[in-house]
Coordinates of C-alpha atoms in Angstrom, one line a residue:
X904 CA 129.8 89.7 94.6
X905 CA 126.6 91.5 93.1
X906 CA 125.0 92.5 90.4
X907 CA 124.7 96.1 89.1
X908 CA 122.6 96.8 86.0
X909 CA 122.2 100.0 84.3
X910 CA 120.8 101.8 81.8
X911 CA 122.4 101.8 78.7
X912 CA 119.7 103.8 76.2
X913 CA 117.3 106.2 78.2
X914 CA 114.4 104.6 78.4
X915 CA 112.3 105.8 81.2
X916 CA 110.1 109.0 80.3
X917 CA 111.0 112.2 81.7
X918 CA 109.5 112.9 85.1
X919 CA 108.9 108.9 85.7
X920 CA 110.3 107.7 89.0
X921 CA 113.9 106.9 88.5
X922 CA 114.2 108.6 85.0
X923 CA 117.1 110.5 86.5
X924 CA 119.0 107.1 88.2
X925 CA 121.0 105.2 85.6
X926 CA 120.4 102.0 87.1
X927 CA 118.3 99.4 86.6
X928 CA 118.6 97.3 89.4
X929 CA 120.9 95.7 92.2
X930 CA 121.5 92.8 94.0
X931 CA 123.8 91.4 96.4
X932 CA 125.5 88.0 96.1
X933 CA 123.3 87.2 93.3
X934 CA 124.7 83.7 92.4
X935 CA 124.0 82.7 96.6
X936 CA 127.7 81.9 96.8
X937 CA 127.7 83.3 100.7
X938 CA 126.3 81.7 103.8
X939 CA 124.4 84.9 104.6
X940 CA 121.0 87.0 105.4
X941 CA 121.2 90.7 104.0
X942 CA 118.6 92.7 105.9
X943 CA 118.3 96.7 105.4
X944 CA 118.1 98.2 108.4
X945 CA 115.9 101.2 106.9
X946 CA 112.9 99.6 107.2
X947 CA 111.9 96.9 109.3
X948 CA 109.8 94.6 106.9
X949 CA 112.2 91.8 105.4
X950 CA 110.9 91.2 102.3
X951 CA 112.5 94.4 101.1
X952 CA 115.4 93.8 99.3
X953 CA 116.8 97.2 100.0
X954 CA 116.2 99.5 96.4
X955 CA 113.4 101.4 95.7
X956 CA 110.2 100.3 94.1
X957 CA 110.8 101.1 90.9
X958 CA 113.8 98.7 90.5
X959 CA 111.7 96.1 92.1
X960 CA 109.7 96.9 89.5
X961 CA 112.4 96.9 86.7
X962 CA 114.2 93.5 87.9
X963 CA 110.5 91.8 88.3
X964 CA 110.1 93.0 84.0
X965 CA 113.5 92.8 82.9
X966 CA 115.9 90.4 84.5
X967 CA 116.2 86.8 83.3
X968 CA 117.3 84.8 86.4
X969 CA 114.6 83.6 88.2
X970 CA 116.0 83.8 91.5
X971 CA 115.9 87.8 90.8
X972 CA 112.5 87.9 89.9
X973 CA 111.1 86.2 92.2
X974 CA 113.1 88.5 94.8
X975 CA 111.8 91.2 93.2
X976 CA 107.8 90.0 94.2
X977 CA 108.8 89.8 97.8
X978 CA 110.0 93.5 97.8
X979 CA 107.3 94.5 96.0
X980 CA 104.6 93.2 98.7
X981 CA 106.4 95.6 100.5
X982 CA 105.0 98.3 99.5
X983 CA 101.8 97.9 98.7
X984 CA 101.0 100.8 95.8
X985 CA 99.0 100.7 93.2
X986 CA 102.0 100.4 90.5
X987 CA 103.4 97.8 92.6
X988 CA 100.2 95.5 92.0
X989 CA 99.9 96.5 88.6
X990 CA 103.7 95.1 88.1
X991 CA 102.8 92.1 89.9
X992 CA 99.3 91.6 87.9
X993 CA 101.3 92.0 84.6
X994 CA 103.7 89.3 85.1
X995 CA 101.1 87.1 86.9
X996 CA 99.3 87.7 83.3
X997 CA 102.0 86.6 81.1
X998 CA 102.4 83.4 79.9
X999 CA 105.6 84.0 78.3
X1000 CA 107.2 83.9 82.6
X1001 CA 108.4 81.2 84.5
X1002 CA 105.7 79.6 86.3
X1003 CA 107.0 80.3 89.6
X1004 CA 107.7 83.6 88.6
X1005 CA 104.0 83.8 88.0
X1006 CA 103.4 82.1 91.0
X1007 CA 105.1 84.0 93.0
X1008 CA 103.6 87.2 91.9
X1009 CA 100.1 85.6 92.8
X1010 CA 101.7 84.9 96.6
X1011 CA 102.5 88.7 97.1
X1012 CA 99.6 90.1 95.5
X1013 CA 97.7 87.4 98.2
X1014 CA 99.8 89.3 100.6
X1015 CA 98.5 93.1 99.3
X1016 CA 94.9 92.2 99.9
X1017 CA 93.9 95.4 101.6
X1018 CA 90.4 96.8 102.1
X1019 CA 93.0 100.4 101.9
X1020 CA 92.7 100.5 98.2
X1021 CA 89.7 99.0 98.1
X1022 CA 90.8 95.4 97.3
X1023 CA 92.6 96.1 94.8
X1024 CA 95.2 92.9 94.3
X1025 CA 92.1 90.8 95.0
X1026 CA 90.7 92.4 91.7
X1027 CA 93.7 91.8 89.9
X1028 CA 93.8 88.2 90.8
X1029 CA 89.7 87.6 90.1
X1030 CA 90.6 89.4 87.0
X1031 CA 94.0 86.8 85.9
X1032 CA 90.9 83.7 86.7
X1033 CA 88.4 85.4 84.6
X1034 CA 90.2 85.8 81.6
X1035 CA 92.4 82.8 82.0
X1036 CA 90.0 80.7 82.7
X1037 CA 86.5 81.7 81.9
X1038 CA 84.6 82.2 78.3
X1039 CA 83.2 85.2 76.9
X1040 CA 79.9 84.8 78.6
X1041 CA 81.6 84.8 82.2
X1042 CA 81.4 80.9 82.6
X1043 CA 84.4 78.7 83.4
X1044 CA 86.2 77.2 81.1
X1045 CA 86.4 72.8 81.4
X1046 CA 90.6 72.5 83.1
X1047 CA 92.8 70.8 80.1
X1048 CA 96.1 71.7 81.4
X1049 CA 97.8 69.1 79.3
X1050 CA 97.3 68.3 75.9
X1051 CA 95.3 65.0 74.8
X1052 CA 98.4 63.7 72.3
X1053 CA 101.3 65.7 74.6
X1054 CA 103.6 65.4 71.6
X1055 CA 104.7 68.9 72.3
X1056 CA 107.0 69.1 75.3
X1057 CA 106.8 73.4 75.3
X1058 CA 103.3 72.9 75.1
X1059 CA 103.1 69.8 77.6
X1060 CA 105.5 72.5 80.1
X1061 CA 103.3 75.6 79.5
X1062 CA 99.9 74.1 80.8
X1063 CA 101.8 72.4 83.4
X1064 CA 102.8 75.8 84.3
X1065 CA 99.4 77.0 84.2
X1066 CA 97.9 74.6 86.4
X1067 CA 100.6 75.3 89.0
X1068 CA 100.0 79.4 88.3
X1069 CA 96.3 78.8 89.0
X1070 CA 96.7 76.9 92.2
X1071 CA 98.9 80.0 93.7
X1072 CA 95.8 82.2 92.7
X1073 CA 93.8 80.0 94.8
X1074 CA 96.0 80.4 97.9
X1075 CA 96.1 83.7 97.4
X1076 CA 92.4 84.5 97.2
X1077 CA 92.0 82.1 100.0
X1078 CA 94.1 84.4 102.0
X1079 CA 92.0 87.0 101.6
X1080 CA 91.2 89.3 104.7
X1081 CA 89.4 92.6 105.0
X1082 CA 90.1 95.0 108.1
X1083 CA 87.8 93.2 110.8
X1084 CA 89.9 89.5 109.7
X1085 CA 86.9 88.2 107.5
X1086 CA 86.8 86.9 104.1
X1087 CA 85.9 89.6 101.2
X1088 CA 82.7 88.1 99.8
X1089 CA 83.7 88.2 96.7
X1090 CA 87.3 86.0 97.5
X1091 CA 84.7 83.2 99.0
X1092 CA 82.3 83.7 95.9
X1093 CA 85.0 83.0 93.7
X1094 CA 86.4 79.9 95.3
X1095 CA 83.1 78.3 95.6
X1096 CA 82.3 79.2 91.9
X1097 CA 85.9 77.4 91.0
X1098 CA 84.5 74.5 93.2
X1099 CA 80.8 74.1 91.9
X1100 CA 81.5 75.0 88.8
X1101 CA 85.0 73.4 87.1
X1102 CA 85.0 70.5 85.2
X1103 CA 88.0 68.3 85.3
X1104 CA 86.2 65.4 82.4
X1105 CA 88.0 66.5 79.2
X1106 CA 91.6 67.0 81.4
X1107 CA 93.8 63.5 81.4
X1108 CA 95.5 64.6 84.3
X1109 CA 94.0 64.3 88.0
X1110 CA 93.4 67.7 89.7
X1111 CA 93.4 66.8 92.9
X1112 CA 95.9 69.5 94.2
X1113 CA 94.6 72.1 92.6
X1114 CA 91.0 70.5 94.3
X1115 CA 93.2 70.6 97.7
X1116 CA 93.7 74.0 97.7
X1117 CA 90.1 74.9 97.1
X1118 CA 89.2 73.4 99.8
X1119 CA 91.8 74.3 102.4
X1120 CA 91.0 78.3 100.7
X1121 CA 87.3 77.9 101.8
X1122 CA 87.9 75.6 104.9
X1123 CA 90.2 78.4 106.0
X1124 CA 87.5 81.4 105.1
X1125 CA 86.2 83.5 107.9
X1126 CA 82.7 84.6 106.0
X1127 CA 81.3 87.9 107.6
X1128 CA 78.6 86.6 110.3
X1129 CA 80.1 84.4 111.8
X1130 CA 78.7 81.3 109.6
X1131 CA 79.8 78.4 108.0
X1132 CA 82.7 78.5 105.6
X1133 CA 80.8 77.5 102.7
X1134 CA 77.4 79.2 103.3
X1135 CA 76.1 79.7 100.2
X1136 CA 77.0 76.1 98.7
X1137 CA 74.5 74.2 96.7
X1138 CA 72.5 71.9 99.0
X1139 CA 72.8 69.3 96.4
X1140 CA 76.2 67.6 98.1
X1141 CA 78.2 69.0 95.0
X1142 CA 82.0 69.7 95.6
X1143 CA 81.7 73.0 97.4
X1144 CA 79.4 70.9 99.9
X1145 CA 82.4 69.0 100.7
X1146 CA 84.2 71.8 101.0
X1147 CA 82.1 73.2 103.7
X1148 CA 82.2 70.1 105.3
X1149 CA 86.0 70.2 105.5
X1150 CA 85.4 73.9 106.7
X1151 CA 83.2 73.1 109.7
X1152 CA 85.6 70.3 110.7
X1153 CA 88.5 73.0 110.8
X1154 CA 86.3 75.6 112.8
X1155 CA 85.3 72.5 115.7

């Protein structure tokens, strides 16, 4: 079986990639009815699902099984171009996706981290924390990821969702490499920032995974020079103290 999707009002505008293809997308076996691997001999990386990046980039937008989207990510961190991390960036951005959809798209642009383009999906996903989770003046925002009264189940499933968006960003910075394998400062000033500075008081609901992956993202770092992990922490024992701690431990 597979899915074929085409276009059925021109869309695209004229001289756009694909404006001249009248079809969307296309997968194979989309409902996973076969006991079977489809790899695409063109090119040797598997995540590519075997179209071109502009259906990735179509199925990522428009489809609305999840399975499809989140496909469509893993081709897309094939390719590496700046319209495929804008694609990705969008639909990490919006709150109206599936969670891991979202999540997902976090993973591959964690995967895109290049210092080729001048870290440019590492900017996209400093830019998703910043606006997501920070006020006006640049300061972090206190985590309520579930409402005090929870009455509203959308409500109660959308900052569930958030919470699990945010701690794929975190794995994703944490993943952050430049050429010679270290840590971009800025990934490893951003995690410690989300350690020092978040405050879990007005939230109901224990953070400790999302506090988990913080510090297996900075345990994990390889800061340029060779020094600890959390270099830079605040010598007051705070939480990215710990973190450091945890860092050392993983580098003995």
């Amino acid at each position: 079986a597979a899915e074929v999707v085409v276009v059925v009002e021109e869309e695209e505008e004229e001289g756009a990639p694909g404006a001249d293809v009248p079809l969307l997308w296309l997968r194979l076996d989309p409902e996973y009815e076969c006991v079977l691997q489809v790899v695409w001999p063109a090119r040797e990386d598997r995540r590519w699902v075997g179209t071109p990046e502009f259906m990735a980039r179509e199925q990522l937008e428009h489809s609305r099984h999840v399975g499809a989207q989140i496909e469509a990510t893993h081709s897309l961190a094939s390719f590496g171009t700046g319209t495929a991390i804008a694609a990705l960036a969008e639909r990490l951005s919006d709150a109206r996706t599936f969670h891991r959809v979202r999540a997902a798209a976090a993973s591959a642009l964690g995967e895109l981290i290049s210092p080729a383009d001048d870290f440019a999906a590492l900017h996209a996903l400093a830019r998703y924390v910043r606006r997501q989770h920070c006020d006006g003046t640049g300061l972090l925002l206190p985590l309520q990821f579930v409402p005090l009264d929870a009455a509203d189940e959308d409500e109660l499933a959308g900052r569930l969702g958030h919470y699990l968006t945010l701690r794929a960003v975190v794995e994703a910075i944490g993943r952050a490499r430049d050429g010679q394998g270290h840590t971009p400062a800025a990934a490893l000033s951003l995690l410690h920032e989300l350690l020092d500075d978040s405050s879990n008081a007005a939230n109901p609901c224990d953070e400790g995974f999302l506090l988990g992956s913080l510090v297996e993202a900075v345990g994990a770092a390889r800061p340029r020079g060779g020094g600890a992990a959390a270099a830079g922490a605040d010598a007051d024992g705070g939480r990215a103290g710990e973190a450091g701690e945890a860092g050392e431990a993983g580098e003995a």
